[in-house]
Amino acid sequence: MNILSIKNLSKTYENGTQALADVSLEITNGMFGLLGPNGAGKSSLMRTIAALQEPTSGIIEFNGINIMENSMYVRENLGYLPQEFGVYPKISAYRLLDHLAILKGIVNKKERHDQIVTLLQQTNLLQHKDKAVHSFSGGMRQRFGIAQALLGNPKIIIVDEPTAGLDPEERNRFNNLLSEIGESIIVLLSTHIVEDVRDLCTKMAIIANGKLISEGNPNDAVDSLKNKIWMKVIHKSEWQDYQTNFNIISSHLNSGKLNIHVCADQQPDSGFGLISPDLSDVYFSVLAQNQFKK
Ligand SMILES: Nc1ncnc2c1ncn2[C@@H]1O[C@H](COP(=O)(O)OP(=O)(O)OP(=O)(O)O)[C@@H](O)[C@H]1O
Ligand SMILES: [Mg+2]
């Protein structure tokens, strides 16, 4: 069993932006979902865990080893798929993986070859091994990103919003791949797509404005909102009124009308009906409680 232990982590960038404020988390094998709106600090947290930037204060330990003091240990045991990969060189998928494998320290040629073929198979890219990665579709690139993250059999992989921009079928394929991997190592996944966390993760945390505002098991979190989520369909013109008078956690358009969700112990007014909560109600109610209304 692997343990990633994050203790009182804070990060303030040179321009004064505080991206992380006293975040503590303990993560073990399996898929862990990190949810949060744009600018919450997800990528900042992930880059810090990947030892690509130093925290302002706090400690990160992986299996008891301080990652700031042992960058070699991190390089050997951690795979990382950044939110933006930057520009791909114009070489084939196979050659790029071979190059990255060397950087990872896999010096034995046969071992490198075997591992690359296995990973290309696993990510369903073997038939494209001679194509240049820059010519890949978005979904193929993300699967390639997982293949490179898995080079060297890491004990933890960090994937930063990997499904953003994928069509439903590619997203499904990608998520299945992740959940296979998550059976034996730590997979830390950041996203603002609530369904991905619901479908994949047994543990999750919500961050906003650099702070950890909720943590736990997604199903337990949903259960805790039973008999508390009320829905009403209103006309768009009524929105202002409702927003002033009720604690609306979310609203979405449905055939030109607005479905609003309110979190309350009692029926807010006669037009509201109880609905069974889902994980997006958890997400939005936690954000609303912490005043990051959407
Ligand atoms: N290199 C940097 N220098 C200065 N500020 C930064 C830097 N990187 C991020 N920030 C700021 O830190 C905060 C957190 O950003 P971060 O990218 O970690 O959020 P995020 O949760 O990943 O957002 P998104 O969902 O949009 O990817 C934001 O206010 C952002 O502007
Ligand atoms: Mg990000």
XYZ file of C-alpha atoms and ligand atoms in Angstrom:
326
model
C 0.000 0.000 0.000
C 1.305 3.450 -0.928
C 0.656 6.555 1.135
C 0.873 10.132 -0.040
C 0.787 12.440 2.908
C 0.347 16.176 2.429
C 0.812 18.263 5.538
C -0.126 21.930 5.927
C 0.804 22.751 2.366
C 0.758 26.409 1.289
C 1.904 27.999 -1.929
C 2.143 31.676 -2.699
C 3.529 32.594 -6.111
C 6.056 35.380 -6.580
C 3.358 37.767 -7.773
C 1.593 37.375 -4.427
C -1.190 34.990 -5.508
C -1.892 32.438 -2.819
C -2.790 29.264 -4.703
C -2.789 26.861 -1.725
C -3.612 27.618 1.886
C -2.816 25.042 4.549
C -3.918 21.929 2.647
C -3.581 18.588 4.455
C -4.575 15.297 2.849
C -3.748 11.626 3.139
C -4.126 9.533 0.001
C -3.750 5.754 -0.404
C -4.052 3.290 -3.322
C -7.064 3.753 -5.551
C -8.523 6.678 -7.392
C -8.682 9.972 -5.598
C -10.659 12.824 -7.165
C -9.708 16.419 -6.610
C -12.647 18.640 -7.509
C -12.650 22.399 -7.702
C -13.621 25.330 -9.912
C -11.199 27.169 -12.208
C -8.404 28.767 -10.255
C -9.052 26.638 -7.150
C -5.448 25.493 -6.919
C -5.701 21.968 -8.366
C -2.813 22.301 -10.810
C -0.738 24.119 -8.212
C -1.216 21.212 -5.816
C -0.365 18.658 -8.481
C 2.758 20.441 -9.694
C 3.926 20.681 -6.102
C 3.363 16.945 -5.514
C 5.225 16.204 -8.747
C 8.113 18.236 -7.253
C 8.082 20.646 -10.200
C 7.707 23.581 -7.834
C 8.432 24.104 -4.179
C 5.745 24.873 -1.642
C 6.003 28.039 0.422
C 5.473 25.920 3.513
C 4.368 22.422 4.438
C 5.604 18.920 3.777
C 4.786 16.201 1.253
C 5.786 12.635 2.010
C 5.416 9.641 -0.236
C 5.720 6.338 1.597
C 7.410 8.198 4.399
C 9.989 9.910 2.196
C 10.098 13.699 1.956
C 9.715 14.460 -1.751
C 11.342 17.880 -1.567
C 14.510 16.319 -0.254
C 14.502 13.271 -2.539
C 13.768 14.353 -6.087
C 15.268 11.113 -7.444
C 12.721 9.077 -5.498
C 9.918 11.143 -7.004
C 11.267 10.806 -10.526
C 11.445 7.040 -10.165
C 8.065 6.496 -8.586
C 5.760 9.187 -9.898
C 4.097 9.687 -13.264
C 2.507 12.982 -14.196
C 0.122 14.042 -16.938
C 0.035 17.832 -16.870
C -3.046 19.857 -17.798
C -1.162 21.301 -20.751
C 1.542 19.229 -22.295
C 2.953 22.036 -24.412
C 4.268 21.356 -27.901
C 5.043 17.836 -29.050
C 8.173 17.306 -31.102
C 7.535 15.958 -34.598
C 8.631 12.406 -33.865
C 6.619 9.204 -33.684
C 4.746 8.112 -30.577
C 7.119 5.184 -30.180
C 10.267 7.306 -30.428
C 8.916 9.915 -28.068
C 8.113 7.250 -25.468
C 11.556 5.751 -25.975
C 13.118 9.151 -25.373
C 11.008 9.790 -22.258
C 11.820 6.299 -20.961
C 15.526 7.077 -21.164
C 14.931 10.287 -19.203
C 13.113 8.170 -16.629
C 16.242 6.108 -16.259
C 15.174 2.928 -18.058
C 18.543 2.219 -19.621
C 18.048 -1.366 -20.798
C 16.925 -1.282 -24.430
C 14.928 -4.511 -24.362
C 13.201 -3.519 -21.139
C 12.307 -0.153 -22.666
C 10.926 -1.757 -25.792
C 8.815 -4.295 -23.899
C 7.412 -1.649 -21.615
C 6.577 0.747 -24.445
C 4.790 -1.948 -26.440
C 2.787 -2.975 -23.376
C 1.805 0.621 -22.659
C 0.863 1.324 -26.282
C -1.312 -1.777 -26.181
C -2.912 -0.788 -22.905
C -3.712 2.691 -24.196
C -4.948 1.316 -27.511
C -2.321 3.173 -29.512
C -0.164 0.329 -30.805
C -1.506 0.665 -34.340
C -0.554 4.357 -34.250
C 2.952 3.877 -32.867
C 4.653 5.279 -35.967
C 2.471 8.399 -36.191
C 3.687 11.698 -34.813
C 1.958 12.628 -31.551
C 1.277 16.168 -32.760
C -1.012 14.649 -35.418
C -3.050 12.703 -32.811
C -6.620 13.652 -31.899
C -7.279 15.059 -28.417
C -8.368 11.678 -27.060
C -5.345 9.908 -28.510
C -3.061 12.549 -27.034
C -4.558 12.038 -23.592
C -4.091 8.292 -23.872
C -0.533 8.902 -24.992
C -0.179 11.164 -21.955
C -1.181 8.257 -19.719
C 1.259 5.950 -21.488
C 4.151 8.343 -20.798
C 2.991 8.827 -17.197
C 3.109 5.055 -16.681
C 6.668 4.606 -17.948
C 8.849 3.042 -15.291
C 5.917 1.476 -13.370
C 5.225 4.399 -11.036
C 3.564 3.897 -7.650
C 1.545 7.071 -8.063
C 0.277 8.920 -11.092
C -1.108 12.418 -11.151
C -3.475 13.368 -13.954
C -4.579 16.966 -14.246
C -8.017 17.397 -15.883
C -7.368 14.579 -18.325
C -10.886 14.310 -19.752
C -11.511 17.991 -20.506
C -12.324 18.286 -24.196
C -12.873 14.579 -24.834
C -16.056 13.316 -26.491
C -18.215 10.985 -24.365
C -16.854 7.807 -25.929
C -13.208 8.819 -25.566
C -13.901 10.012 -22.037
C -15.375 6.640 -21.182
C -12.453 4.800 -22.674
C -10.030 7.033 -20.840
C -11.853 6.625 -17.534
C -11.894 2.832 -17.891
C -8.156 2.911 -18.430
C -7.663 5.019 -15.336
C -9.796 2.797 -13.172
C -7.837 -0.288 -14.276
C -4.622 1.439 -13.276
C -6.115 2.650 -10.000
C -6.450 -0.881 -8.686
C -2.787 -1.208 -7.839
C -1.361 2.313 -7.418
C -2.473 5.796 -6.380
C -4.205 7.721 -9.134
C -4.739 11.355 -8.239
C -7.167 12.915 -10.670
C -8.150 16.554 -10.835
C -11.268 17.649 -12.607
C -14.212 19.974 -12.536
C -16.375 17.255 -14.104
C -18.342 15.921 -11.163
C -19.487 12.757 -12.987
C -15.899 11.621 -13.468
C -15.391 11.620 -9.719
C -18.732 9.901 -9.110
C -17.952 7.179 -11.654
C -14.342 6.535 -10.718
C -13.295 7.629 -7.269
C -13.770 6.102 -3.848
C -12.301 9.171 -2.186
C -12.487 12.796 -3.071
C -11.655 16.273 -1.903
C -13.085 19.618 -2.938
C -10.855 22.657 -3.037
C -11.720 26.283 -3.697
C -9.598 29.383 -3.363
C -6.653 27.229 -2.348
C -8.461 25.730 0.640
C -9.603 22.195 1.251
C -13.323 22.584 1.939
C -14.558 18.987 1.898
C -13.129 15.504 1.943
C -14.499 11.984 2.026
C -16.276 9.212 0.184
C -18.511 10.467 -2.685
C -21.406 8.123 -1.791
C -21.354 9.134 1.871
C -21.349 12.780 0.845
C -24.384 12.224 -1.375
C -26.180 10.317 1.425
C -25.610 13.218 3.797
C -27.822 15.391 1.560
C -30.802 13.004 1.602
C -34.098 14.875 2.152
C -32.326 18.206 1.785
C -32.211 18.956 -1.913
C -35.282 20.712 -3.327
C -35.962 21.440 -6.965
C -38.224 23.927 -8.653
C -38.746 24.948 -12.264
C -38.981 28.711 -12.585
C -39.166 31.214 -15.405
C -35.928 32.984 -16.211
C -37.489 36.312 -15.261
C -38.046 35.060 -11.685
C -34.362 34.325 -11.170
C -33.495 37.578 -9.369
C -36.306 37.094 -6.841
C -35.367 33.528 -6.100
C -31.727 34.318 -5.834
C -32.443 36.964 -3.216
C -34.838 34.830 -1.187
C -33.432 31.302 -1.298
C -30.156 29.566 -0.793
C -29.818 28.392 -4.385
C -26.907 26.022 -4.841
C -27.215 25.533 -8.580
C -29.401 26.281 -11.545
C -29.500 24.999 -15.069
C -31.534 25.728 -18.143
C -33.940 23.080 -19.324
C -36.017 23.843 -22.446
C -35.749 27.576 -21.814
C -36.807 27.305 -18.155
C -34.592 27.236 -15.115
C -34.280 24.253 -12.795
C -33.072 25.529 -9.467
C -31.756 23.435 -6.595
C -31.952 24.611 -2.993
C -30.342 22.918 -0.011
C -32.608 23.167 3.054
C -34.003 21.036 5.889
C -37.564 22.138 5.139
C -39.505 22.752 1.941
C -38.504 26.297 0.889
C -41.977 27.076 -0.547
C -44.888 25.135 -1.939
C -43.506 24.917 -5.459
C -40.413 22.985 -4.426
C -40.193 19.192 -4.574
C -37.682 16.916 -2.887
C -35.274 15.197 -5.252
C -32.653 12.567 -4.623
C -29.301 14.305 -4.372
C -26.358 13.547 -6.603
C -22.690 14.388 -6.392
C -23.114 17.700 -8.199
C -25.482 18.770 -5.380
C -22.689 17.919 -2.944
C -20.197 19.899 -4.961
C -22.405 22.969 -5.390
C -23.707 22.975 -1.822
C -20.169 22.794 -0.439
C -19.100 25.624 -2.735
C -22.187 27.666 -1.817
C -21.532 27.167 1.898
C -18.076 28.483 1.274
C -19.433 31.350 -0.787
C -18.179 30.382 -4.167
C -21.631 30.463 -5.741
C -21.952 29.532 -9.364
N 2.890 30.219 -12.133
C 1.964 30.996 -11.544
N 2.262 32.255 -11.149
C 1.351 33.029 -10.534
N 0.098 32.645 -10.251
C -0.269 31.412 -10.619
C 0.636 30.523 -11.282
N 0.008 29.362 -11.518
C -1.240 29.512 -11.019
N -1.412 30.736 -10.491
C -2.621 31.249 -9.798
O -2.884 30.391 -8.711
C -4.289 30.155 -8.580
C -4.569 28.669 -8.701
O -4.279 28.260 -10.028
P -4.303 26.746 -10.497
O -3.828 26.716 -11.909
O -3.590 25.933 -9.518
O -5.868 26.412 -10.430
P -6.698 25.189 -11.023
O -7.585 24.702 -9.944
O -5.771 24.225 -11.647
O -7.586 25.878 -12.149
P -8.133 25.282 -13.568
O -9.351 24.457 -13.255
O -8.509 26.504 -14.325
O -7.022 24.522 -14.204
C -4.956 30.999 -9.646
O -5.317 32.225 -9.061
C -3.867 31.202 -10.683
O -4.041 32.427 -11.353
Mg -5.572 23.429 -13.480
